[in-house]
PDB file of N, CA and C in Angstrom:
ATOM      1  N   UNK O   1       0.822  -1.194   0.000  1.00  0.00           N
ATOM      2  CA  UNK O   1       0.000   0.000   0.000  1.00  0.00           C
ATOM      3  C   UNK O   1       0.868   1.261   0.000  1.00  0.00           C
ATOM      4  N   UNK O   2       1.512   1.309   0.894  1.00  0.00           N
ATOM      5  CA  UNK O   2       2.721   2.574   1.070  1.00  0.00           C
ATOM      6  C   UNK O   2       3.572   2.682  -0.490  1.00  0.00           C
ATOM      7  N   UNK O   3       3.826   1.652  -1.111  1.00  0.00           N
ATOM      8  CA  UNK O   3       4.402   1.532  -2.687  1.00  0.00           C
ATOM      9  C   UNK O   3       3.548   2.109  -3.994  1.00  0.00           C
ATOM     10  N   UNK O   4       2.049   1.676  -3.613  1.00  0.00           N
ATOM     11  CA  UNK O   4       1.124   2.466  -4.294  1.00  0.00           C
ATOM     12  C   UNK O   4       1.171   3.686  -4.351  1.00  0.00           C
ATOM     13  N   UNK O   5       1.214   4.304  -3.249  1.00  0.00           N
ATOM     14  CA  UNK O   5       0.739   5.690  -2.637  1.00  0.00           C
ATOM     15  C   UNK O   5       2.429   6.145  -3.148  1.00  0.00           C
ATOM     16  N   UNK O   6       3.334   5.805  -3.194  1.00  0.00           N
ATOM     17  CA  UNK O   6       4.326   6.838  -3.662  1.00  0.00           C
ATOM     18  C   UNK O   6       4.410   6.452  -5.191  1.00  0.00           C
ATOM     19  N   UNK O   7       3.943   5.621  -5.731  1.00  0.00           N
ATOM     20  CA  UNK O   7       3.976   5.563  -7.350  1.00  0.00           C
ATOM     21  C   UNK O   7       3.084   6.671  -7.841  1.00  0.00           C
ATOM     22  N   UNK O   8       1.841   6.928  -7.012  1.00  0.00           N
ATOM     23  CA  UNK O   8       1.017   8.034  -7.372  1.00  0.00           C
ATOM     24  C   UNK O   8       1.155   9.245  -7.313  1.00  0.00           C
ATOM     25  N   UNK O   9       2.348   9.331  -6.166  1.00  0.00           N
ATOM     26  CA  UNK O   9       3.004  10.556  -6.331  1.00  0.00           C
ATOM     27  C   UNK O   9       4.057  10.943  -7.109  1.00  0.00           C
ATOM     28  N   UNK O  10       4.458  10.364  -7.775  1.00  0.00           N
ATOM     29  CA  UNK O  10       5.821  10.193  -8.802  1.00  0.00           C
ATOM     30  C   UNK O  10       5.587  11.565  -9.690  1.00  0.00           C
ATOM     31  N   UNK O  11       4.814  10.695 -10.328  1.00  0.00           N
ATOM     32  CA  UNK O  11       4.113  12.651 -11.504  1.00  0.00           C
ATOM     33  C   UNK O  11       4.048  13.770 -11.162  1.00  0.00           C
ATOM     34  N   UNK O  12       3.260  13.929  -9.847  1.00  0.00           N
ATOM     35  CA  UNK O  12       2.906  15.460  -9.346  1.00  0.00           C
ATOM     36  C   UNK O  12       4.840  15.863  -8.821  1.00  0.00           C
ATOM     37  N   UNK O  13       6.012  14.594  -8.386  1.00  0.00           N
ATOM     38  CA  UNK O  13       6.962  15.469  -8.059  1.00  0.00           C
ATOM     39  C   UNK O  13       7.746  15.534  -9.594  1.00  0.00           C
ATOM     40  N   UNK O  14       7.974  14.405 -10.448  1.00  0.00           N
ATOM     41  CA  UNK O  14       8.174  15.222 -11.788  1.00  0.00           C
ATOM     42  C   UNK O  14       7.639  16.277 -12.710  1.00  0.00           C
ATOM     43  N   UNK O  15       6.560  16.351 -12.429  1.00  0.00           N
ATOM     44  CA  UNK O  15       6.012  17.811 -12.979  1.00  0.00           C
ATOM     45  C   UNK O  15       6.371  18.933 -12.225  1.00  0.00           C
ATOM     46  N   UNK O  16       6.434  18.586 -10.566  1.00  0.00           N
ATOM     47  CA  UNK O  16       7.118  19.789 -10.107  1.00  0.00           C
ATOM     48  C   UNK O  16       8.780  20.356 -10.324  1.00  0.00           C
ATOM     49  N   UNK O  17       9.565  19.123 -10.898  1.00  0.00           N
ATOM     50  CA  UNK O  17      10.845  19.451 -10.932  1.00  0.00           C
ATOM     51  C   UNK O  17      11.009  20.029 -12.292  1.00  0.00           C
ATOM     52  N   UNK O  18       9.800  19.916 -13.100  1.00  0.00           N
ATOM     53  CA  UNK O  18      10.375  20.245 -14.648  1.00  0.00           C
ATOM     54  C   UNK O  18       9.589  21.608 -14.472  1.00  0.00           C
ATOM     55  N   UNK O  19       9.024  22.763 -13.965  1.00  0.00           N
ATOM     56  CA  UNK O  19       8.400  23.674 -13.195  1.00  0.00           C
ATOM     57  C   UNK O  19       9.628  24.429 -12.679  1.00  0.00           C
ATOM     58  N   UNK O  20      10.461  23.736 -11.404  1.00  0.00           N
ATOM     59  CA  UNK O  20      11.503  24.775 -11.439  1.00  0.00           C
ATOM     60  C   UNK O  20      12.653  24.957 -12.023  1.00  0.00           C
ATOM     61  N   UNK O  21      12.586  23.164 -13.353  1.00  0.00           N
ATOM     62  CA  UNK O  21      13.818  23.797 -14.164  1.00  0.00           C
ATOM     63  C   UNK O  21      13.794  24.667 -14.962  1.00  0.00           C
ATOM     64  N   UNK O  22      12.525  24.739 -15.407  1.00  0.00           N
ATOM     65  CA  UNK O  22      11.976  25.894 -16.497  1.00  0.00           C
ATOM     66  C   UNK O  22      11.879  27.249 -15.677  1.00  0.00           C
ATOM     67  N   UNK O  23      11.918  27.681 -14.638  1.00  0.00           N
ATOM     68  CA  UNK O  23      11.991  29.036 -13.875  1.00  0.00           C
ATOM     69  C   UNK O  23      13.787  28.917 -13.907  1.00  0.00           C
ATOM     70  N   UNK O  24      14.127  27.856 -13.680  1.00  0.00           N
ATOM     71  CA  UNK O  24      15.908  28.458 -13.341  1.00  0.00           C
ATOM     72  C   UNK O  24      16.485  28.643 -14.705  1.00  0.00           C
ATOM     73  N   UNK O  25      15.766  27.696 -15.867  1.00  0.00           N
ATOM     74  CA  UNK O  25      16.286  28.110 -16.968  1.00  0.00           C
ATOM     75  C   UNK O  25      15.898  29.811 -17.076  1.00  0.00           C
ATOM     76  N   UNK O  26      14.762  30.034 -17.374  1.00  0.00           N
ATOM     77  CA  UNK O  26      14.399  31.316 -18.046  1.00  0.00           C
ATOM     78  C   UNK O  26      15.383  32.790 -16.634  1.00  0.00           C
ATOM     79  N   UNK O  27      15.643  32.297 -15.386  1.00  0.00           N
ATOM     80  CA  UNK O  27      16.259  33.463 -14.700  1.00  0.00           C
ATOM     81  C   UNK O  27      17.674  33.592 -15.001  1.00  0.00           C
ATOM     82  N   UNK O  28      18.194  32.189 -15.696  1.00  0.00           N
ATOM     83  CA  UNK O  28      19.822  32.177 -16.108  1.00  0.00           C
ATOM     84  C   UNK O  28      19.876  32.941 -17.673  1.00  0.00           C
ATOM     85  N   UNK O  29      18.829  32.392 -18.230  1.00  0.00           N
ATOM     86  CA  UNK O  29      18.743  33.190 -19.720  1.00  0.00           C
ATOM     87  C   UNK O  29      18.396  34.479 -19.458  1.00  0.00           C
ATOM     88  N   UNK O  30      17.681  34.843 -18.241  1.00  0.00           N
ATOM     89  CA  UNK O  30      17.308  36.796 -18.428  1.00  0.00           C
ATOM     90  C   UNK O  30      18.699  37.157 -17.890  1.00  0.00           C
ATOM     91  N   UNK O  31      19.509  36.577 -17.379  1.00  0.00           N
ATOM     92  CA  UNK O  31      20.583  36.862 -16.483  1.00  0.00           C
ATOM     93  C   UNK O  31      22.149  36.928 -17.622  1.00  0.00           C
ATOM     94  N   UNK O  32      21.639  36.147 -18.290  1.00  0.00           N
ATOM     95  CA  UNK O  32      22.883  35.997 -19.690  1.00  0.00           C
ATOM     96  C   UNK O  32      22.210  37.364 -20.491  1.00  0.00           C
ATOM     97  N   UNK O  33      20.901  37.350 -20.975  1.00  0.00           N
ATOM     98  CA  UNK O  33      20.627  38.442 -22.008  1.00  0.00           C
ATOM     99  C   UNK O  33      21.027  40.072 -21.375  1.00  0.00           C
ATOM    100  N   UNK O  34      20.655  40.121 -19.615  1.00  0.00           N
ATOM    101  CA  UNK O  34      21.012  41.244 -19.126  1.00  0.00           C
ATOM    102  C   UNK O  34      22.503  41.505 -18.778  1.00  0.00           C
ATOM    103  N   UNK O  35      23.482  40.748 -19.315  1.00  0.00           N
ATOM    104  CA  UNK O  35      24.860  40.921 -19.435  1.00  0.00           C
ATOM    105  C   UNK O  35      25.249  41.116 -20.652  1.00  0.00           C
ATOM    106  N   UNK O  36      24.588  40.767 -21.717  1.00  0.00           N
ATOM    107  CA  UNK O  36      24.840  41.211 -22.759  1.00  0.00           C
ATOM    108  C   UNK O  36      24.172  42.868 -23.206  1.00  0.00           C
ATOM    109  N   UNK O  37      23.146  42.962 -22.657  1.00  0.00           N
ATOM    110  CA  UNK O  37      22.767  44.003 -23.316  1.00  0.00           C
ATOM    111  C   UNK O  37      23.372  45.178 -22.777  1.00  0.00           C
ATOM    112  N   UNK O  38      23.929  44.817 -21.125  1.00  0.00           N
ATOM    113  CA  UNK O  38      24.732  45.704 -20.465  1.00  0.00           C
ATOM    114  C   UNK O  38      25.859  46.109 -21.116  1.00  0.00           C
ATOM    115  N   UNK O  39      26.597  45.091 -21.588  1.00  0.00           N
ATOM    116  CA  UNK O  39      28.138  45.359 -22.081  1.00  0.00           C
ATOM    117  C   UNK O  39      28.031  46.367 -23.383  1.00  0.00           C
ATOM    118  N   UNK O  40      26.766  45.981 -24.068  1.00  0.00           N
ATOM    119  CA  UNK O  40      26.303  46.716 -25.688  1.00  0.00           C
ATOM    120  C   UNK O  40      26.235  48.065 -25.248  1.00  0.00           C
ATOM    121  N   UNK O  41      25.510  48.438 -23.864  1.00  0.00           N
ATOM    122  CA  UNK O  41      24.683  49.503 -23.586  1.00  0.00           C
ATOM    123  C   UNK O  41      26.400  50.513 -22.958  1.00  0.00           C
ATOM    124  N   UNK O  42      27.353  49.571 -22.398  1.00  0.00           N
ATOM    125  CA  UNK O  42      28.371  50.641 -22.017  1.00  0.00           C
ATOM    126  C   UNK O  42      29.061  50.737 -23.109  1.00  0.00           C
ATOM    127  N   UNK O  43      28.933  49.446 -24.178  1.00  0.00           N
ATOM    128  CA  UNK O  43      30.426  49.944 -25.523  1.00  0.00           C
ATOM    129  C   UNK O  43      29.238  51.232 -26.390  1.00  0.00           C
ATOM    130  N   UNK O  44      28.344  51.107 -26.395  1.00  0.00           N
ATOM    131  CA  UNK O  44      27.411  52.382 -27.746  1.00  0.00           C
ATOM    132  C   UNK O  44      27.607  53.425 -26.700  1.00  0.00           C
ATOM    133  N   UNK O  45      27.679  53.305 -25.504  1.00  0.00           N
ATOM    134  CA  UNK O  45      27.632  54.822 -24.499  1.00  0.00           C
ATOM    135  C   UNK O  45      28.815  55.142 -24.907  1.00  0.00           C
ATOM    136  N   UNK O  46      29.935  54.799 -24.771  1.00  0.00           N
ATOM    137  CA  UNK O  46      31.307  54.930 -24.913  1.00  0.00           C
ATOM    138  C   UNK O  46      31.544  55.558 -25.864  1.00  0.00           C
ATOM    139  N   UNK O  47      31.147  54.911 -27.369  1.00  0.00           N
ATOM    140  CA  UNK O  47      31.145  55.290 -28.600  1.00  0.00           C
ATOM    141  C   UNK O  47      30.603  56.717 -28.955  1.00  0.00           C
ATOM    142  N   UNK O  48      29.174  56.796 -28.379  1.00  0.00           N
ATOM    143  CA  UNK O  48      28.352  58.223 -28.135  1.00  0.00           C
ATOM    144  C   UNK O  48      28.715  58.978 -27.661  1.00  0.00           C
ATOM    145  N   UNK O  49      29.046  59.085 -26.585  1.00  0.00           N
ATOM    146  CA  UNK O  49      30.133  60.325 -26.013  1.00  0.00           C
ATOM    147  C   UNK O  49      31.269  60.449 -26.408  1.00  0.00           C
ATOM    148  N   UNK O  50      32.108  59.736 -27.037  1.00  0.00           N
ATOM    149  CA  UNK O  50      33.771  59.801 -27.619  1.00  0.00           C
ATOM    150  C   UNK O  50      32.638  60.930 -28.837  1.00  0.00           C
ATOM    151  N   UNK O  51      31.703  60.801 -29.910  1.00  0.00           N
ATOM    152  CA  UNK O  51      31.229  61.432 -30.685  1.00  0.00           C
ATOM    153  C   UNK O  51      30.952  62.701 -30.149  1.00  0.00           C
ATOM    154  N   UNK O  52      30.184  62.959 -29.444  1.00  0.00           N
ATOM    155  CA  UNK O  52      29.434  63.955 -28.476  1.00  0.00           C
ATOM    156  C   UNK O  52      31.022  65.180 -28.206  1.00  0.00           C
ATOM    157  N   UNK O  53      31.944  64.794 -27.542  1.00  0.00           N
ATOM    158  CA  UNK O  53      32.801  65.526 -27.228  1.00  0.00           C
ATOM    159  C   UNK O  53      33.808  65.800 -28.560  1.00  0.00           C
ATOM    160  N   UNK O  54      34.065  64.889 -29.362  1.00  0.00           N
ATOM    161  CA  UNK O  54      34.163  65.524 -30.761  1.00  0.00           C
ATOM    162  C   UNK O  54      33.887  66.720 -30.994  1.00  0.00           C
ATOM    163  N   UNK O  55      32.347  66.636 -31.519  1.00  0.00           N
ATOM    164  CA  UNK O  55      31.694  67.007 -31.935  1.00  0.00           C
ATOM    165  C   UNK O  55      31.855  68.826 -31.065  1.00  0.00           C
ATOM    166  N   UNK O  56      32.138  68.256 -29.449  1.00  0.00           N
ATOM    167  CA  UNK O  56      32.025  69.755 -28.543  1.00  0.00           C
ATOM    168  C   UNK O  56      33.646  71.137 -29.179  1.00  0.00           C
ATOM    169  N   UNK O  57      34.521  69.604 -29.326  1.00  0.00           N
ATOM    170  CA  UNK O  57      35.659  70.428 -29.578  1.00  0.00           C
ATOM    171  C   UNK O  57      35.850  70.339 -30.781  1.00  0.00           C
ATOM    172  N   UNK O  58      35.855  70.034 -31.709  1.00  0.00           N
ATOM    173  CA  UNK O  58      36.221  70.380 -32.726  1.00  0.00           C
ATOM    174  C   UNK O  58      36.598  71.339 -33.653  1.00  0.00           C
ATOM    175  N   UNK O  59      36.194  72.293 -33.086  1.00  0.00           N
ATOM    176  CA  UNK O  59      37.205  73.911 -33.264  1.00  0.00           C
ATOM    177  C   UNK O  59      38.448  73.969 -32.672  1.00  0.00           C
ATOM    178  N   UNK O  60      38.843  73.008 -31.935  1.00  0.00           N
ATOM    179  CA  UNK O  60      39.939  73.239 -31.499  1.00  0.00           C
ATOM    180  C   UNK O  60      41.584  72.535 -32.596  1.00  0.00           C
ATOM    181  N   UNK O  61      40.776  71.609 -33.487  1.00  0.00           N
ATOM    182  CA  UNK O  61      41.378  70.649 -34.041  1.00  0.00           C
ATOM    183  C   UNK O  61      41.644  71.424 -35.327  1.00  0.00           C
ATOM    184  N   UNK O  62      43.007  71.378 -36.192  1.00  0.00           N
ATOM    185  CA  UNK O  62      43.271  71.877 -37.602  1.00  0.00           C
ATOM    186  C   UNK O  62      42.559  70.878 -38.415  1.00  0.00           C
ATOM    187  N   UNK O  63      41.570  70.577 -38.800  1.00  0.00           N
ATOM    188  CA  UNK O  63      40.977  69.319 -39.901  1.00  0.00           C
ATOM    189  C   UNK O  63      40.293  69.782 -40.866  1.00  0.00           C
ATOM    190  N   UNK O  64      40.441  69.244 -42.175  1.00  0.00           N
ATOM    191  CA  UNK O  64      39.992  69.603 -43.418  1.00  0.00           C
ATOM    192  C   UNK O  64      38.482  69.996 -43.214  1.00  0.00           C
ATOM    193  N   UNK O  65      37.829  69.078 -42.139  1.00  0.00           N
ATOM    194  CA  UNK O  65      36.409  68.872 -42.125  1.00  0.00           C
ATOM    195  C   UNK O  65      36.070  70.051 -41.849  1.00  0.00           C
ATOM    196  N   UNK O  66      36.846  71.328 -40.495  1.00  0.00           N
ATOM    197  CA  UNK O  66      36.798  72.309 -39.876  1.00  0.00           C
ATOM    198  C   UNK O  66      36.774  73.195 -41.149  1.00  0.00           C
ATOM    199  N   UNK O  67      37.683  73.600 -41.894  1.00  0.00           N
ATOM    200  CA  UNK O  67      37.661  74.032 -43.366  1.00  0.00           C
ATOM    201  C   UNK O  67      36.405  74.123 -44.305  1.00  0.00           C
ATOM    202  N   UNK O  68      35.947  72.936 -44.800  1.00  0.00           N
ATOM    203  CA  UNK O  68      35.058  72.599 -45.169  1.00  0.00           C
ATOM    204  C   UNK O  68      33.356  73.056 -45.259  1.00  0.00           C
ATOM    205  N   UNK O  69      33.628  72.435 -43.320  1.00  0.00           N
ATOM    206  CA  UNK O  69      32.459  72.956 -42.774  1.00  0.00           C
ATOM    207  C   UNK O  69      32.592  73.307 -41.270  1.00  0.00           C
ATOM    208  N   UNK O  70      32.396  75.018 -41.672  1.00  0.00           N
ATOM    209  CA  UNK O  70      33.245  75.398 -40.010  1.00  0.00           C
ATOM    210  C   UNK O  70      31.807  74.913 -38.750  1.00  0.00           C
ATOM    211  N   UNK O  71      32.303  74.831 -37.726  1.00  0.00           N
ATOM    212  CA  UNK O  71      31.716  74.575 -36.551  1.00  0.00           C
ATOM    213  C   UNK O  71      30.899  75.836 -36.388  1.00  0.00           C
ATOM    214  N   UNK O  72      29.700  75.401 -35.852  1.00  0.00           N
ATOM    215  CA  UNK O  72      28.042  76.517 -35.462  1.00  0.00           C
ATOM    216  C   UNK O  72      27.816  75.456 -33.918  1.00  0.00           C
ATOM    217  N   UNK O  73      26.573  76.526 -33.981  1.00  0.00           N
ATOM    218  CA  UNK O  73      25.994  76.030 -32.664  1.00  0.00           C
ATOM    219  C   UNK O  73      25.210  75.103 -32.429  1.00  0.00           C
ATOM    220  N   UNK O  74      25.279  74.344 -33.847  1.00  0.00           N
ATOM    221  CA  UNK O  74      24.290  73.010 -33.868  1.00  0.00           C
ATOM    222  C   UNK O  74      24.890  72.043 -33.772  1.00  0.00           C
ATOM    223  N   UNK O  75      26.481  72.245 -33.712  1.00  0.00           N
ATOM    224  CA  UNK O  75      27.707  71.426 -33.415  1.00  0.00           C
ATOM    225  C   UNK O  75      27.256  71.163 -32.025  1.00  0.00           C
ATOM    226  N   UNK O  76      27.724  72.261 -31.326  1.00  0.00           N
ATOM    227  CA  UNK O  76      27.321  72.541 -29.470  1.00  0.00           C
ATOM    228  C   UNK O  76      27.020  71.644 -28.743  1.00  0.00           C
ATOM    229  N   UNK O  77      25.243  72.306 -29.928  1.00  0.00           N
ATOM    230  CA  UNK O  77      23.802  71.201 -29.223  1.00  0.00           C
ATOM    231  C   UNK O  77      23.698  69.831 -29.642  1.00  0.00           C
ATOM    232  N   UNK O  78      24.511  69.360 -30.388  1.00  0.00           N
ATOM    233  CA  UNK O  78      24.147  67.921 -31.019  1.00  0.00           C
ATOM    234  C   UNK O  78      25.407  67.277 -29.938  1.00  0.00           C
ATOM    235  N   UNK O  79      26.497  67.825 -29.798  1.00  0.00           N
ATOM    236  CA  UNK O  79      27.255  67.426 -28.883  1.00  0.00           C
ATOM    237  C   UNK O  79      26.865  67.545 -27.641  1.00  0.00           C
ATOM    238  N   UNK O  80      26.362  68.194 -26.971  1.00  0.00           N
ATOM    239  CA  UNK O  80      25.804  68.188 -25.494  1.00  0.00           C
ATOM    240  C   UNK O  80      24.707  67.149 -25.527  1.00  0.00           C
ATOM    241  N   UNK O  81      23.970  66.693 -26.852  1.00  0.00           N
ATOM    242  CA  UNK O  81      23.045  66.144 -26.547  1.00  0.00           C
ATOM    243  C   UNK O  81      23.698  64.532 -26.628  1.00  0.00           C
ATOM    244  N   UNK O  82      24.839  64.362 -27.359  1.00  0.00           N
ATOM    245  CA  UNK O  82      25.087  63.081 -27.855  1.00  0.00           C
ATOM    246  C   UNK O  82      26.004  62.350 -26.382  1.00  0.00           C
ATOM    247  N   UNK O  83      26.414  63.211 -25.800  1.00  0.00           N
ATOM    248  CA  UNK O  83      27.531  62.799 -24.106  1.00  0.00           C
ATOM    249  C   UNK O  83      26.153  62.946 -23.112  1.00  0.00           C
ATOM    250  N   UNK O  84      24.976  63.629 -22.973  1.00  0.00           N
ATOM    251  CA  UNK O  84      23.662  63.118 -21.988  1.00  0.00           C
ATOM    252  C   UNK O  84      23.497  61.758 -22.716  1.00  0.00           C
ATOM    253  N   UNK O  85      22.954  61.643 -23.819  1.00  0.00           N
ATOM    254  CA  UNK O  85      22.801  60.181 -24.222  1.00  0.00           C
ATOM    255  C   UNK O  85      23.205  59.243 -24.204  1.00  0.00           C
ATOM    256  N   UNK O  86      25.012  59.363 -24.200  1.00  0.00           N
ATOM    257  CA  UNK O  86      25.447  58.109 -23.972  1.00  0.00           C
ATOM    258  C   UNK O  86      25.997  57.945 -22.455  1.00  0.00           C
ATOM    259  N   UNK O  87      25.610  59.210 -22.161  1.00  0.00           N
ATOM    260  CA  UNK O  87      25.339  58.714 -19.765  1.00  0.00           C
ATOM    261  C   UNK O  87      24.322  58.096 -19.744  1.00  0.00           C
ATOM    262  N   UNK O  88      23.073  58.544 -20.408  1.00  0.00           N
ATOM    263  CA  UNK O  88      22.078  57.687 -20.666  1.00  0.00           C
ATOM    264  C   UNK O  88      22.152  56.118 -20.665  1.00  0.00           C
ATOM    265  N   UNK O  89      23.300  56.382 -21.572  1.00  0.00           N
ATOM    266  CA  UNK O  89      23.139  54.618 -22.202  1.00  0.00           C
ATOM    267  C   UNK O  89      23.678  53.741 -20.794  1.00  0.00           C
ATOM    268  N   UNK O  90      25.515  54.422 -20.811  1.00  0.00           N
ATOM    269  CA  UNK O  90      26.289  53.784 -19.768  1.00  0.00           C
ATOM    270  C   UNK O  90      25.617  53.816 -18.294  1.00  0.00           C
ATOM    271  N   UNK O  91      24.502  54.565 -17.723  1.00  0.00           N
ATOM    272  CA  UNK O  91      23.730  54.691 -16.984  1.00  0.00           C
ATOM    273  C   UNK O  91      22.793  53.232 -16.727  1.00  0.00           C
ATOM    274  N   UNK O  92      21.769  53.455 -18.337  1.00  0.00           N
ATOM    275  CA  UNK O  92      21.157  52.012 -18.303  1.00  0.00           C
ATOM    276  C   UNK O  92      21.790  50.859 -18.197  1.00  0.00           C
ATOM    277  N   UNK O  93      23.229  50.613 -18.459  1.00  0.00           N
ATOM    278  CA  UNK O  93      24.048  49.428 -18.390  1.00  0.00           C
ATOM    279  C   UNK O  93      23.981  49.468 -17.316  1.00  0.00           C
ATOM    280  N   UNK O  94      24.615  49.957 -16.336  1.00  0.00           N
ATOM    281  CA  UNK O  94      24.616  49.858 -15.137  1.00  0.00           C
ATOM    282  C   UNK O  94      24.006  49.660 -14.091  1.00  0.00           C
ATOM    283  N   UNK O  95      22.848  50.109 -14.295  1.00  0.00           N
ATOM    284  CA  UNK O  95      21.699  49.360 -13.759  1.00  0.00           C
ATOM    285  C   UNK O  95      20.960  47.954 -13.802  1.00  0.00           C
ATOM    286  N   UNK O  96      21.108  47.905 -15.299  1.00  0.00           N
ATOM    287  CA  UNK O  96      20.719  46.202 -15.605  1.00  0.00           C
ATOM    288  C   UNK O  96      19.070  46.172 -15.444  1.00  0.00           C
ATOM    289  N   UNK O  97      18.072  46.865 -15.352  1.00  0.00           N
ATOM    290  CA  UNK O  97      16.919  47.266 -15.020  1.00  0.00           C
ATOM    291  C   UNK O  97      16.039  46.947 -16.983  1.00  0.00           C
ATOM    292  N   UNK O  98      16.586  45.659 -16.994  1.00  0.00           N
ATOM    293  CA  UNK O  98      15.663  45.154 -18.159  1.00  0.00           C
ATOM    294  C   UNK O  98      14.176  44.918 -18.319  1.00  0.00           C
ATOM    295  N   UNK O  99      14.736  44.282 -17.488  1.00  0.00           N
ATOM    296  CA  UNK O  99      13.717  42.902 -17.450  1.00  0.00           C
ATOM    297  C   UNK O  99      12.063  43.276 -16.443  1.00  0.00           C
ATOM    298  N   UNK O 100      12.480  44.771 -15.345  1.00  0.00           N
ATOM    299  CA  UNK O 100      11.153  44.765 -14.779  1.00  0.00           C
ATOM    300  C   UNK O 100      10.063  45.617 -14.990  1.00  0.00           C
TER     301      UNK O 100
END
């Protein structure tokens, strides 16, 4: 009788173990995707502000481009806006605040 009674329970504990492998899978996969998107989110911040401050100094630099097309104040603002954005970005990396 006692052999019965745990054969009947067999299912309800394999259905429970395939229940929390599927929760530990999906928290290791949000946990891999939120390391990746982190590392993306500090290399494009990086990239964005190296642009951004360019962009701030670039009157300071002798370059054909300066020649070309001299620096205005839309230089400035596209540069002040492009180094908030990529604090922005390196900000959101850092947090890791994907997923809630």
């Amino acid at each position: 009788m006692y052999l019965i009674r745990k054969i009947n329970k067999l299912p309800l504990l394999i259905n429970d173990m395939t229940v929390k492998s599927k929760e530990d899978y999906e928290r290791q996969r949000n946990k891999r995707v939120a390391g990746m998107r982190s590392v993306l989110d500090y290399a494009m911040g990086g990239v964005i502000i190296f642009v951004g401050v360019f962009l701030l100094l670039r009157h300071q630099f002798d370059l054909a481009l300066n020649k070309r097309f001299p620096p205005d104040t839309i230089d400035i603002l596209l540069g002040a806006l492009f180094v908030i954005y990529g604090g922005w970005r390196i900000y959101r990396g850092y947090k890791k605040n994907y997923f809630k």
